[in-house]
CSV table of C-alpha atoms in Angstrom, one decimal:
chain,number,residue,atom,x,y,z
A,1,UNK,CA,53.1,25.9,-16.2
A,2,UNK,CA,56.7,24.7,-16.3
A,3,UNK,CA,57.3,21.3,-14.8
A,4,UNK,CA,60.4,19.3,-13.8
A,5,UNK,CA,60.3,15.7,-12.6
A,6,UNK,CA,63.3,13.9,-11.2
A,7,UNK,CA,63.8,10.2,-10.6
A,8,UNK,CA,64.5,8.2,-8.6
A,9,UNK,CA,63.5,10.1,-5.5
A,10,UNK,CA,66.3,8.5,-3.6
A,11,UNK,CA,69.1,6.1,-4.2
A,12,UNK,CA,71.5,4.2,-1.9
A,13,UNK,CA,74.8,2.9,-3.4
A,14,UNK,CA,78.2,1.8,-2.3
A,15,UNK,CA,81.4,3.6,-2.9
A,16,UNK,CA,82.8,2.9,-6.4
A,17,UNK,CA,79.3,2.4,-8.0
A,18,UNK,CA,78.1,4.4,-11.0
A,19,UNK,CA,74.8,6.2,-10.7
A,20,UNK,CA,72.5,7.8,-13.2
A,21,UNK,CA,70.0,10.5,-12.2
A,22,UNK,CA,67.2,11.5,-14.4
A,23,UNK,CA,65.4,14.7,-15.1
A,24,UNK,CA,62.5,15.2,-17.4
A,25,UNK,CA,60.9,18.6,-18.1
A,26,UNK,CA,58.1,20.5,-19.7
A,27,UNK,CA,58.8,24.2,-20.3
A,28,UNK,CA,57.5,26.9,-22.5
A,29,UNK,CA,60.3,28.4,-24.5
A,30,UNK,CA,63.3,26.4,-23.1
A,31,UNK,CA,66.5,28.2,-22.6
A,32,UNK,CA,68.7,26.0,-20.4
A,33,UNK,CA,68.7,23.2,-17.9
A,34,UNK,CA,70.9,23.3,-14.7
A,35,UNK,CA,72.1,20.7,-12.2
A,36,UNK,CA,72.8,21.6,-8.6
A,37,UNK,CA,74.2,19.6,-5.7
A,38,UNK,CA,72.7,20.4,-2.3
A,39,UNK,CA,74.5,19.1,0.8
A,40,UNK,CA,73.2,21.2,3.6
A,41,UNK,CA,71.3,24.3,2.5
A,42,UNK,CA,72.8,26.2,-0.4
A,43,UNK,CA,72.6,24.5,-3.8
A,44,UNK,CA,75.9,24.6,-5.5
A,45,UNK,CA,76.1,24.8,-9.3
A,46,UNK,CA,77.3,21.7,-11.3
A,47,UNK,CA,76.3,22.1,-15.0
A,48,UNK,CA,74.3,24.2,-17.3
A,49,UNK,CA,73.1,22.6,-20.5
A,50,UNK,CA,71.7,24.4,-23.5
A,51,UNK,CA,72.3,22.1,-26.5
A,52,UNK,CA,71.3,18.6,-27.2
A,53,UNK,CA,73.8,15.8,-27.3
A,54,UNK,CA,76.8,17.7,-26.0
A,55,UNK,CA,78.2,16.1,-22.8
A,56,UNK,CA,79.4,18.4,-20.1
A,57,UNK,CA,82.0,16.8,-17.8
A,58,UNK,CA,83.7,17.7,-14.6
A,59,UNK,CA,85.8,15.0,-13.0
A,60,UNK,CA,83.6,12.0,-12.2
A,61,UNK,CA,80.4,13.9,-13.0
A,62,UNK,CA,78.9,14.3,-16.5
A,63,UNK,CA,75.6,15.4,-17.9
A,64,UNK,CA,73.8,15.4,-21.2
A,65,UNK,CA,70.6,17.0,-22.5
A,66,UNK,CA,68.1,15.6,-25.0
A,67,UNK,CA,65.9,18.5,-26.2
A,68,UNK,CA,63.8,16.2,-28.4
A,69,UNK,CA,62.8,13.9,-25.7
A,70,UNK,CA,62.9,16.6,-23.0
A,71,UNK,CA,65.2,15.0,-20.5
A,72,UNK,CA,68.7,15.2,-19.0
A,73,UNK,CA,70.8,12.7,-17.1
A,74,UNK,CA,73.5,13.3,-14.6
A,75,UNK,CA,76.1,10.5,-14.3
A,76,UNK,CA,78.5,10.0,-11.4
A,77,UNK,CA,81.2,7.4,-11.8
A,78,UNK,CA,83.3,5.8,-9.0
A,79,UNK,CA,81.0,7.3,-6.4
A,80,UNK,CA,82.5,8.5,-3.1
A,81,UNK,CA,80.9,9.2,0.3
A,82,UNK,CA,81.3,12.9,-0.4
A,83,UNK,CA,78.9,12.6,-3.3
A,84,UNK,CA,76.1,12.0,-0.8
A,85,UNK,CA,73.7,14.9,-1.3
A,86,UNK,CA,70.4,15.9,-2.9
A,87,UNK,CA,70.8,16.6,-6.6
A,88,UNK,CA,68.5,19.2,-8.1
A,89,UNK,CA,67.6,19.7,-11.7
A,90,UNK,CA,66.1,23.1,-12.8
A,91,UNK,CA,65.0,24.6,-16.1
A,92,UNK,CA,65.2,28.2,-17.1
A,93,UNK,CA,62.8,29.6,-19.7
A,94,UNK,CA,63.9,32.0,-22.4
A,95,UNK,CA,62.1,35.1,-21.1
A,96,UNK,CA,63.1,38.2,-19.2
A,97,UNK,CA,62.5,36.6,-15.8
A,98,UNK,CA,65.4,34.3,-15.7
A,99,UNK,CA,63.7,32.4,-12.9
A,100,UNK,CA,64.4,28.7,-12.3
A,101,UNK,CA,61.8,25.9,-11.9
A,102,UNK,CA,63.2,23.1,-9.8
A,103,UNK,CA,62.4,19.4,-9.7
A,104,UNK,CA,61.9,17.7,-6.3
A,105,UNK,CA,65.5,16.4,-6.3
A,106,UNK,CA,67.1,13.0,-6.0
A,107,UNK,CA,68.6,12.1,-2.6
A,108,UNK,CA,71.8,10.1,-3.1
A,109,UNK,CA,73.5,8.2,-0.3
A,110,UNK,CA,76.8,6.6,-0.9
A,111,UNK,CA,77.8,4.0,1.7
A,112,UNK,CA,81.5,3.2,2.4
B,1,UNK,CA,84.0,37.7,-4.4
B,2,UNK,CA,81.8,37.6,-1.4
B,3,UNK,CA,78.8,35.3,-1.7
B,4,UNK,CA,75.1,35.9,-1.0
B,5,UNK,CA,74.7,36.6,2.7
B,6,UNK,CA,71.6,35.6,4.6
B,7,UNK,CA,70.5,36.0,8.2
B,8,UNK,CA,69.5,34.6,10.5
B,9,UNK,CA,70.6,31.0,9.8
B,10,UNK,CA,67.9,29.5,12.0
B,11,UNK,CA,64.6,30.8,13.5
B,12,UNK,CA,62.0,29.1,15.6
B,13,UNK,CA,58.7,30.9,16.2
B,14,UNK,CA,55.2,30.0,17.3
B,15,UNK,CA,52.4,30.1,14.8
B,16,UNK,CA,50.8,33.5,14.3
B,17,UNK,CA,54.0,35.2,15.2
B,18,UNK,CA,55.9,37.4,12.7
B,19,UNK,CA,59.4,36.8,11.3
B,20,UNK,CA,61.7,38.5,8.9
B,21,UNK,CA,64.7,37.3,6.9
B,22,UNK,CA,67.5,39.4,5.4
B,23,UNK,CA,69.5,38.9,2.2
B,24,UNK,CA,72.5,40.8,0.8
B,25,UNK,CA,73.2,39.7,-2.8
B,26,UNK,CA,76.6,39.7,-4.6
B,27,UNK,CA,77.7,43.2,-5.4
B,28,UNK,CA,76.6,44.2,-8.9
B,29,UNK,CA,73.9,41.5,-9.2
B,30,UNK,CA,70.8,43.2,-10.4
B,31,UNK,CA,68.4,40.3,-9.9
B,32,UNK,CA,67.5,38.9,-6.5
B,33,UNK,CA,65.2,35.9,-5.8
B,34,UNK,CA,63.6,34.4,-2.8
B,35,UNK,CA,62.9,30.7,-2.9
B,36,UNK,CA,61.0,28.5,-0.4
B,37,UNK,CA,62.2,24.9,0.0
B,38,UNK,CA,60.0,22.7,2.1
B,39,UNK,CA,61.7,19.5,3.4
B,40,UNK,CA,61.9,16.9,0.7
B,41,UNK,CA,61.0,19.2,-2.1
B,42,UNK,CA,62.9,21.4,-4.6
B,43,UNK,CA,63.0,25.1,-4.1
B,44,UNK,CA,60.0,27.1,-5.3
B,45,UNK,CA,60.3,30.7,-6.4
B,46,UNK,CA,58.4,33.2,-4.2
B,47,UNK,CA,59.5,36.5,-5.6
B,48,UNK,CA,62.0,38.0,-8.1
B,49,UNK,CA,63.4,41.5,-8.1
B,50,UNK,CA,65.2,43.3,-10.8
B,51,UNK,CA,67.0,46.1,-9.1
B,52,UNK,CA,64.3,47.4,-6.7
B,53,UNK,CA,61.3,46.4,-8.9
B,54,UNK,CA,59.3,43.2,-8.7
B,55,UNK,CA,59.5,41.0,-11.8
B,56,UNK,CA,57.4,38.0,-10.6
B,57,UNK,CA,55.6,37.5,-7.3
B,58,UNK,CA,52.9,35.2,-8.7
B,59,UNK,CA,53.8,32.5,-6.2
B,60,UNK,CA,54.0,34.7,-3.1
B,61,UNK,CA,51.1,34.2,-0.6
B,62,UNK,CA,50.4,37.9,-0.4
B,63,UNK,CA,48.0,37.6,2.5
B,64,UNK,CA,50.9,36.8,4.8
B,65,UNK,CA,54.2,37.2,2.9
B,66,UNK,CA,55.8,40.5,1.9
B,67,UNK,CA,59.1,41.4,0.5
B,68,UNK,CA,61.0,44.5,-0.4
B,69,UNK,CA,64.3,45.5,-1.9
B,70,UNK,CA,64.9,49.1,-1.1
B,71,UNK,CA,67.6,50.8,-3.1
B,72,UNK,CA,68.0,47.7,-5.2
B,73,UNK,CA,70.5,46.0,-3.0
B,74,UNK,CA,69.5,44.3,0.3
B,75,UNK,CA,66.2,42.5,0.6
B,76,UNK,CA,63.9,41.4,3.4
B,77,UNK,CA,61.2,38.8,3.3
B,78,UNK,CA,58.5,38.9,6.0
B,79,UNK,CA,55.9,36.5,7.1
B,80,UNK,CA,53.0,37.8,9.2
B,81,UNK,CA,51.3,35.8,10.7
B,82,UNK,CA,53.3,32.5,10.3
B,83,UNK,CA,51.5,29.2,9.8
B,84,UNK,CA,52.9,25.7,10.5
B,85,UNK,CA,53.1,25.0,6.8
B,86,UNK,CA,55.6,27.9,6.4
B,87,UNK,CA,58.3,25.7,8.0
B,88,UNK,CA,61.0,25.5,5.3
B,89,UNK,CA,64.4,26.8,4.3
B,90,UNK,CA,64.2,30.2,2.7
B,91,UNK,CA,66.9,30.6,0.1
B,92,UNK,CA,68.0,33.9,-1.4
B,93,UNK,CA,69.8,33.9,-4.7
B,94,UNK,CA,71.2,36.6,-7.0
B,95,UNK,CA,72.2,36.6,-10.6
B,96,UNK,CA,73.8,38.7,-13.3
B,97,UNK,CA,72.0,39.7,-16.5
B,98,UNK,CA,73.7,36.7,-18.2
B,99,UNK,CA,72.1,34.4,-15.6
B,100,UNK,CA,75.0,33.3,-13.4
B,101,UNK,CA,73.1,32.2,-10.3
B,102,UNK,CA,74.5,32.1,-6.7
B,103,UNK,CA,72.5,30.9,-3.7
B,104,UNK,CA,72.9,31.9,-0.1
B,105,UNK,CA,73.1,29.4,2.7
B,106,UNK,CA,69.5,30.0,3.6
B,107,UNK,CA,67.4,30.5,6.7
B,108,UNK,CA,65.8,27.4,8.3
B,109,UNK,CA,62.4,28.4,9.7
B,110,UNK,CA,60.5,26.2,12.1
B,111,UNK,CA,57.0,27.2,13.1
B,112,UNK,CA,55.7,25.4,16.2
């Protein structure tokens, strides 16, 4: 059974801080790892990672995948209160199903 | 491009009652998913449709949950009878064959 574990469970920081969120996984026949931001109900897509060592970057957010050690990190620099959300990591296997297995999420709170 | 539409947004019912949720995916998306997200956890796949056929329903509690996707477009998810532990957000998502995933805003179900 595919498994995704995220850490920490929750994090409280102040504006301007840098945070690193962790995601480790076990999946049969890995295809990709995805990061989502969930503020209210609908998760919104951040990154999709398929190759080791290649950093994906979008503004203050960046993410990298290590397929040997089976983990990914999501970095947020110069955090803002608008970054407060639950960050979800999910893995997609390389089969016809295309379903995602999610981790439990990391709840980030950024204080002014 | 219109997003994934879900209704209702909120529903409160008593245990043992029945409830139904509706989802309209993005036009042209062949694959439709229903996920259950219990408070504090990541989304968990309940059922996946490819057009109007079921691809994976291994996590669907079939004694009380049912889902259909007539004509390969809209889908409904039904719970009958509801239990307290069914309180969750029910997320619908759709994807293309290449795997571009889009989530709806979800339906928050409270069973009292």
